[in-house]
PDB file of C-alpha atoms in Angstrom:
ATOM      1  CA  VAL A 895     118.917 103.885  16.927  1.00 71.00           C
ATOM      2  CA  ARG A 896     121.143 104.204  19.950  1.00 79.00           C
ATOM      3  CA  LEU A 897     123.110 101.131  21.057  1.00 82.00           C
ATOM      4  CA  THR A 898     123.145 100.064  24.597  1.00 86.00           C
ATOM      5  CA  PRO A 899     126.077  98.692  26.732  1.00 88.00           C
ATOM      6  CA  GLY A 900     124.728  95.135  26.459  1.00 87.00           C
ATOM      7  CA  TYR A 901     123.834  95.268  22.856  1.00 87.00           C
ATOM      8  CA  PRO A 902     123.563  92.727  21.204  1.00 85.00           C
ATOM      9  CA  GLU A 903     124.403  90.114  23.629  1.00 88.00           C
ATOM     10  CA  THR A 904     122.035  91.023  26.496  1.00 90.00           C
ATOM     11  CA  GLU A 905     120.349  94.372  25.504  1.00 89.00           C
ATOM     12  CA  PRO A 906     118.328  95.560  22.641  1.00 88.00           C
ATOM     13  CA  PRO A 907     119.198  98.984  21.132  1.00 86.00           C
ATOM     14  CA  VAL A 908     116.951 102.193  21.888  1.00 84.00           C
ATOM     15  CA  LEU A 909     114.749 103.481  19.110  1.00 77.00           C
ATOM     16  CA  GLU A 910     114.757 107.394  19.211  1.00 74.00           C
ATOM     17  CA  PHE A 911     113.299 109.931  16.842  1.00 66.00           C
ATOM     18  CA  GLU A 912     113.174 113.778  16.400  1.00 64.00           C
ATOM     19  CA  CYS A 913     110.190 114.497  14.258  1.00 62.00           C
ATOM     20  CA  PRO A 914     106.868 116.428  14.512  1.00 61.00           C
ATOM     21  CA  PRO A 915     104.793 115.214  17.401  1.00 58.00           C
ATOM     22  CA  GLY A 916     102.492 112.294  16.471  1.00 61.00           C
ATOM     23  CA  LEU A 917     104.262 111.640  13.295  1.00 65.00           C
ATOM     24  CA  PHE A 918     106.061 108.439  14.646  1.00 67.00           C
ATOM     25  CA  PRO A 919     103.834 105.344  15.100  1.00 71.00           C
ATOM     26  CA  ALA A 920     103.231 104.909  18.729  1.00 71.00           C
ATOM     27  CA  GLY A 921     103.310 101.108  18.687  1.00 79.00           C
ATOM     28  CA  LEU A 922     106.161 100.565  16.523  1.00 80.00           C
ATOM     29  CA  ALA A 923     108.906 100.593  19.204  1.00 81.00           C
ATOM     30  CA  ALA A 924     107.126  98.195  21.552  1.00 85.00           C
ATOM     31  CA  GLU A 925     106.518  96.036  18.434  1.00 86.00           C
ATOM     32  CA  LEU A 926     110.233  96.004  17.373  1.00 86.00           C
ATOM     33  CA  LEU A 927     111.337  95.278  21.127  1.00 86.00           C
ATOM     34  CA  GLY A 928     108.979  92.297  21.442  1.00 87.00           C
ATOM     35  CA  GLN A 929     110.569  90.822  18.253  1.00 88.00           C
ATOM     36  CA  TRP A 930     114.046  91.173  19.577  1.00 87.00           C
ATOM     37  CA  LEU A 931     116.112  88.231  20.862  1.00 88.00           C
ATOM     38  CA  PRO A 932     119.564  88.044  22.629  1.00 88.00           C
ATOM     39  CA  GLY A 933     122.194  88.141  20.027  1.00 88.00           C
ATOM     40  CA  ASP A 934     120.095  89.661  17.379  1.00 87.00           C
ATOM     41  CA  PHE A 935     121.897  92.136  15.246  1.00 86.00           C
ATOM     42  CA  CYS A 936     118.931  94.556  14.342  1.00 86.00           C
ATOM     43  CA  VAL A 937     119.917  97.906  14.025  1.00 83.00           C
ATOM     44  CA  CYS A 938     119.872  97.956  10.204  1.00 85.00           C
ATOM     45  CA  GLN A 939     116.586  96.093  10.369  1.00 86.00           C
ATOM     46  CA  TRP A 940     115.131  98.502  12.780  1.00 83.00           C
ATOM     47  CA  ALA A 941     116.315 101.800  10.831  1.00 82.00           C
ATOM     48  CA  GLU A 942     114.538 100.630   7.596  1.00 83.00           C
ATOM     49  CA  ARG A 943     111.273  99.941   9.535  1.00 84.00           C
ATOM     50  CA  ALA A 944     111.474 103.278  11.044  1.00 80.00           C
ATOM     51  CA  ARG A 945     112.069 105.142   7.720  1.00 78.00           C
ATOM     52  CA  ASP A 946     109.468 103.181   6.069  1.00 79.00           C
ATOM     53  CA  ALA A 947     107.059 103.976   8.907  1.00 78.00           C
ATOM     54  CA  LEU A 948     107.710 107.698   8.765  1.00 72.00           C
ATOM     55  CA  GLU A 949     107.200 108.032   5.277  1.00 70.00           C
ATOM     56  CA  ALA A 950     103.955 106.469   5.516  1.00 70.00           C
ATOM     57  CA  ALA A 951     102.723 108.434   8.226  1.00 66.00           C
ATOM     58  CA  GLU A 952     103.997 111.943   6.977  1.00 61.00           C
ATOM     59  CA  PRO A 953     101.501 114.213   5.262  1.00 59.00           C
ATOM     60  CA  ARG A 954     101.576 114.043   1.451  1.00 57.00           C
ATOM     61  CA  PRO A 955     101.872 117.725   0.389  1.00 52.00           C
ATOM     62  CA  PRO A 956     100.248 118.828  -2.796  1.00 52.00           C
ATOM     63  CA  PRO A 957     102.147 117.942  -5.959  1.00 55.00           C
ATOM     64  CA  GLY A 958     105.008 120.473  -6.950  1.00 58.00           C
ATOM     65  CA  SER A 959     107.697 122.082  -5.392  1.00 60.00           C
ATOM     66  CA  HIS A 960     105.445 125.072  -4.022  1.00 64.00           C
ATOM     67  CA  GLY A 961     103.411 122.298  -2.244  1.00 68.00           C
ATOM     68  CA  ARG A 962     106.539 120.694  -0.604  1.00 76.00           C
ATOM     69  CA  PHE A 963     107.679 124.236   0.471  1.00 76.00           C
ATOM     70  CA  LEU A 964     104.441 124.924   2.224  1.00 80.00           C
ATOM     71  CA  SER A 965     104.910 121.718   4.134  1.00 82.00           C
ATOM     72  CA  LEU A 966     108.282 122.317   5.068  1.00 85.00           C
ATOM     73  CA  ALA A 967     107.279 125.843   6.319  1.00 86.00           C
ATOM     74  CA  GLY A 968     104.221 124.372   8.299  1.00 87.00           C
ATOM     75  CA  HIS A 969     106.214 121.816   9.996  1.00 87.00           C
ATOM     76  CA  TRP A 970     109.027 123.998  10.968  1.00 89.00           C
ATOM     77  CA  ALA A 971     106.377 126.841  12.367  1.00 90.00           C
ATOM     78  CA  GLN A 972     104.805 124.059  14.564  1.00 88.00           C
ATOM     79  CA  GLU A 973     108.160 122.994  15.770  1.00 88.00           C
ATOM     80  CA  GLU A 974     108.871 126.579  16.869  1.00 91.00           C
ATOM     81  CA  LEU A 975     105.826 127.165  18.618  1.00 90.00           C
ATOM     82  CA  SER A 976     105.904 123.722  20.307  1.00 87.00           C
ATOM     83  CA  LEU A 977     108.678 124.850  22.371  1.00 88.00           C
ATOM     84  CA  LEU A 978     107.229 127.738  23.970  1.00 89.00           C
ATOM     85  CA  GLU A 979     106.366 127.476  27.805  1.00 88.00           C
ATOM     86  CA  PRO A 980     103.044 128.897  29.235  1.00 89.00           C
ATOM     87  CA  GLY A 981     103.623 132.640  29.601  1.00 90.00           C
ATOM     88  CA  GLU A 982     106.728 132.815  27.517  1.00 92.00           C
ATOM     89  CA  THR A 983     107.233 134.970  24.704  1.00 93.00           C
ATOM     90  CA  LYS A 984     109.292 134.479  21.636  1.00 94.00           C
ATOM     91  CA  ALA A 985     111.077 137.228  19.612  1.00 94.00           C
ATOM     92  CA  PHE A 986     111.903 135.713  16.079  1.00 94.00           C
ATOM     93  CA  PRO A 987     114.945 136.836  14.256  1.00 91.00           C
ATOM     94  CA  PRO A 988     114.276 139.856  12.123  1.00 90.00           C
ATOM     95  CA  ASN A 989     116.043 138.245   9.018  1.00 89.00           C
ATOM     96  CA  LEU A 990     113.205 135.736   8.616  1.00 90.00           C
ATOM     97  CA  SER A 991     111.206 136.147   5.291  1.00 88.00           C
ATOM     98  CA  SER A 992     107.761 137.847   4.866  1.00 87.00           C
ATOM     99  CA  PHE A 993     106.424 134.380   4.063  1.00 88.00           C
ATOM    100  CA  GLN A 994     107.867 132.709   7.227  1.00 90.00           C
ATOM    101  CA  ARG A 995     106.323 135.569   9.144  1.00 91.00           C
ATOM    102  CA  LEU A 996     102.842 134.690   7.565  1.00 91.00           C
ATOM    103  CA  ILE A 997     103.189 131.139   8.645  1.00 91.00           C
ATOM    104  CA  LEU A 998     103.827 131.982  12.102  1.00 93.00           C
ATOM    105  CA  HIS A 999     101.090 134.347  12.176  1.00 92.00           C
ATOM    106  CA  ARG A1000      98.444 132.090  10.739  1.00 91.00           C
ATOM    107  CA  LEU A1001      99.464 129.149  13.263  1.00 90.00           C
ATOM    108  CA  ALA A1002      99.606 131.671  16.222  1.00 90.00           C
ATOM    109  CA  GLU A1003      95.838 132.750  14.998  1.00 90.00           C
ATOM    110  CA  ARG A1004      94.674 129.337  14.611  1.00 88.00           C
ATOM    111  CA  LEU A1005      95.817 128.588  18.327  1.00 88.00           C
ATOM    112  CA  GLY A1006      94.491 131.797  19.653  1.00 88.00           C
ATOM    113  CA  TRP A1007      97.924 132.988  20.886  1.00 90.00           C
ATOM    114  CA  PRO A1008      98.740 136.633  20.828  1.00 92.00           C
ATOM    115  CA  HIS A1009     101.229 137.484  18.035  1.00 93.00           C
ATOM    116  CA  GLU A1010     102.356 140.777  16.641  1.00 94.00           C
ATOM    117  CA  SER A1011     105.105 142.125  14.190  1.00 89.00           C
ATOM    118  CA  HIS A1012     106.631 145.631  13.852  1.00 88.00           C
ATOM    119  CA  ASP A1013     109.466 147.125  12.236  1.00 88.00           C
ATOM    120  CA  VAL A1014     112.875 147.001  13.832  1.00 83.00           C
ATOM    121  CA  LEU A1015     114.569 150.200  14.617  1.00 75.00           C
ATOM    122  CA  ASP A1016     118.015 151.026  12.991  1.00 65.00           C
ATOM    123  CA  ASP A1017     120.891 152.515  14.841  1.00 62.00           C
ATOM    124  CA  GLU A1018     122.140 155.785  13.684  1.00 59.00           C
ATOM    125  CA  ALA A1019     124.738 154.319  11.153  1.00 56.00           C
ATOM    126  CA  THR A1020     122.203 151.800   9.592  1.00 58.00           C
ATOM    127  CA  ALA A1021     119.511 154.515   9.162  1.00 57.00           C
ATOM    128  CA  ARG A1022     121.988 156.389   7.343  1.00 63.00           C
ATOM    129  CA  LYS A1023     122.984 153.528   5.209  1.00 63.00           C
ATOM    130  CA  ARG A1024     119.493 152.802   4.299  1.00 58.00           C
ATOM    131  CA  ALA A1025     118.640 156.369   3.463  1.00 62.00           C
ATOM    132  CA  SER A1026     121.355 156.499   0.852  1.00 63.00           C
ATOM    133  CA  ASN A1027     120.434 153.254  -0.754  1.00 62.00           C
ATOM    134  CA  ALA A1028     117.262 153.215  -2.539  1.00 54.00           C
ATOM    135  CA  LYS A1029     116.808 149.503  -2.541  1.00 58.00           C
ATOM    136  CA  GLU A1030     117.117 149.354   1.271  1.00 56.00           C
ATOM    137  CA  THR A1031     114.274 151.757   2.092  1.00 63.00           C
ATOM    138  CA  LYS A1032     112.129 149.044   3.912  1.00 73.00           C
ATOM    139  CA  PRO A1033     113.315 148.272   7.532  1.00 78.00           C
ATOM    140  CA  PRO A1034     113.175 144.702   8.859  1.00 85.00           C
ATOM    141  CA  ARG A1035     110.420 143.255  10.613  1.00 88.00           C
ATOM    142  CA  GLN A1036     110.444 141.038  13.838  1.00 93.00           C
ATOM    143  CA  ILE A1037     107.518 138.892  14.842  1.00 94.00           C
ATOM    144  CA  PHE A1038     106.618 138.279  18.732  1.00 96.00           C
ATOM    145  CA  ILE A1039     104.527 135.405  19.721  1.00 94.00           C
ATOM    146  CA  THR A1040     103.327 134.597  23.185  1.00 93.00           C
ATOM    147  CA  ARG A1041     101.856 131.372  24.587  1.00 91.00           C
ATOM    148  CA  PRO A1042      99.099 132.150  27.137  1.00 90.00           C
ATOM    149  CA  ARG A1043      99.543 130.799  30.337  1.00 86.00           C
ATOM    150  CA  LYS A1044      96.074 129.679  30.717  1.00 80.00           C
ATOM    151  CA  GLY A1045      93.015 128.891  27.956  1.00 70.00           C
ATOM    152  CA  ALA A1046      95.286 128.082  25.061  1.00 66.00           C
ATOM    153  CA  PRO A1047      96.122 124.771  23.542  1.00 64.00           C
ATOM    154  CA  SER A1048      99.089 122.900  24.847  1.00 62.00           C
ATOM    155  CA  ALA A1049     102.217 122.345  23.238  1.00 55.00           C
ATOM    156  CA  LYS A1050     101.349 118.875  21.969  1.00 56.00           C
ATOM    157  CA  ASN A1051      98.173 120.302  20.346  1.00 59.00           C
ATOM    158  CA  VAL A1052     100.294 122.494  18.110  1.00 63.00           C
ATOM    159  CA  ASP A1053     100.897 119.797  15.656  1.00 63.00           C
ATOM    160  CA  MET A1054      97.343 120.319  13.963  1.00 74.00           C
ATOM    161  CA  ALA A1055      96.870 119.395  10.404  1.00 78.00           C
ATOM    162  CA  LEU A1056      98.771 121.692   7.882  1.00 80.00           C
ATOM    163  CA  GLU A1057      95.875 122.675   5.919  1.00 80.00           C
ATOM    164  CA  ASP A1058      94.175 124.261   9.100  1.00 80.00           C
ATOM    165  CA  PHE A1059      96.742 126.989   9.009  1.00 83.00           C
ATOM    166  CA  LEU A1060      98.793 127.123   5.726  1.00 82.00           C
ATOM    167  CA  PRO A1061      97.686 129.584   3.117  1.00 81.00           C
ATOM    168  CA  PRO A1062      95.989 127.986   0.075  1.00 74.00           C
ATOM    169  CA  LEU A1063      98.239 126.405  -2.354  1.00 61.00           C
ATOM    170  CA  ARG A1064      98.882 128.551  -5.523  1.00 56.00           C
ATOM    171  CA  ALA A1065     101.567 129.277  -7.958  1.00 45.00           C
ATOM    172  CA  PRO A1066     104.359 131.223  -6.191  1.00 44.00           C
ATOM    173  CA  SER A1067     105.026 134.936  -7.069  1.00 44.00           C
ATOM    174  CA  TYR A1068     108.498 136.003  -6.723  1.00 40.00           C
ATOM    175  CA  GLY A1069     107.718 139.704  -6.786  1.00 42.00           C
ATOM    176  CA  THR A1070     108.257 141.970  -3.785  1.00 40.00           C
ATOM    177  CA  GLY A1071     105.365 141.891  -1.453  1.00 41.00           C
ATOM    178  CA  SER A1072     103.955 144.881   0.157  1.00 40.00           C
ATOM    179  CA  SER A1073     104.065 145.024   4.208  1.00 40.00           C
ATOM    180  CA  GLY A1074     100.848 145.701   5.700  1.00 40.00           C
ATOM    181  CA  PRO A1075     100.269 146.619   9.159  1.00 39.00           C
ATOM    182  CA  SER A1076      99.793 143.905  11.902  1.00 40.00           C
ATOM    183  CA  ARG A1077      98.757 143.721  15.448  1.00 41.00           C
ATOM    184  CA  THR A1078      98.080 141.314  18.203  1.00 38.00           C
ATOM    185  CA  THR A1079      95.917 138.321  17.216  1.00 38.00           C
ATOM    186  CA  THR A1080      95.837 139.509  13.635  1.00 38.00           C
ATOM    187  CA  THR A1081      97.385 137.878  10.710  1.00 37.00           C
ATOM    188  CA  GLU A1082     100.045 139.907   8.970  1.00 41.00           C
ATOM    189  CA  SER A1083      98.942 140.868   5.466  1.00 38.00           C
ATOM    190  CA  GLU A1084     102.436 140.116   4.022  1.00 41.00           C
ATOM    191  CA  PRO A1085     103.728 136.689   2.820  1.00 39.00           C
ATOM    192  CA  THR A1086     107.244 134.378   4.199  1.00 38.00           C
ATOM    193  CA  ARG A1087     113.631 129.297  10.105  1.00 38.00           C
ATOM    194  CA  ALA A1088     116.100 130.781   8.532  1.00 37.00           C
ATOM    195  CA  THR A1089     118.256 130.994  11.617  1.00 39.00           C
ATOM    196  CA  GLY A1090     117.958 128.820  14.537  1.00 41.00           C
ATOM    197  CA  SER A1091     116.004 129.864  17.693  1.00 40.00           C
ATOM    198  CA  PRO A1092     117.451 130.446  20.975  1.00 41.00           C
ATOM    199  CA  ARG A1093     116.562 127.019  21.799  1.00 43.00           C
ATOM    200  CA  GLY A1094     118.087 125.511  18.724  1.00 42.00           C
ATOM    201  CA  SER A1095     114.969 123.928  17.557  1.00 44.00           C
ATOM    202  CA  GLY A1096     113.813 122.604  14.044  1.00 43.00           C
ATOM    203  CA  SER A1097     115.575 122.710  10.714  1.00 42.00           C
ATOM    204  CA  ALA A1098     115.997 125.843   8.506  1.00 47.00           C
ATOM    205  CA  VAL A1099     113.574 126.426   6.091  1.00 49.00           C
ATOM    206  CA  PRO A1100     114.042 128.136   2.591  1.00 46.00           C
ATOM    207  CA  SER A1101     112.779 131.495   2.161  1.00 48.00           C
ATOM    208  CA  GLN A1102     110.273 132.282  -0.389  1.00 49.00           C
ATOM    209  CA  SER A1103     108.271 135.864  -0.862  1.00 45.00           C
ATOM    210  CA  SER A1104     104.701 136.111  -2.220  1.00 41.00           C
ATOM    211  CA  THR A1105     102.143 138.500  -1.982  1.00 38.00           C
ATOM    212  CA  ALA A1106      99.237 137.698   0.267  1.00 39.00           C
TER     213      ALA A1106
END
């Protein structure tokens, strides 16, 4: 709730929210504005109404921590792709987990957007260090997603139902997943925003590895 210069004597506050597209009830702001009267201190009441509306509108993940994790990862992926402009390609950070890359691949596939991931080449010093450490034999991988200029869903349509692109709910596996080859418009065969995107969008999602 953002206060205006004339609040509360002559102007109502402004209700603003940052949330996945379509989650905030469209008519709530107009309803609250219609109920406001000059001199009415309504900030706390509005905040409570908005909080209740968001809780009621938010999709309920399956029970259990794994279901909640899937829901968070799905909303994060939707927010990331909703920021791409037509024709823009985004290179995601190479420190994303394999599960995060899997979610991005599945969402891009569902949208019909080109996507690929491949190994990140090491510099000479890093290559020597990796070669000397048996635990660091696998190079990091990086995913690239392109929003087509034409013929693909617009950004506002990225907020599809989570079950349309999330992997099936199952008990999480904490073993090391194997990295399979991937190509454009093909879902990566390994499971995974740990770091912010160049646009600073969304909130960080915890990493979790599983075998897909």
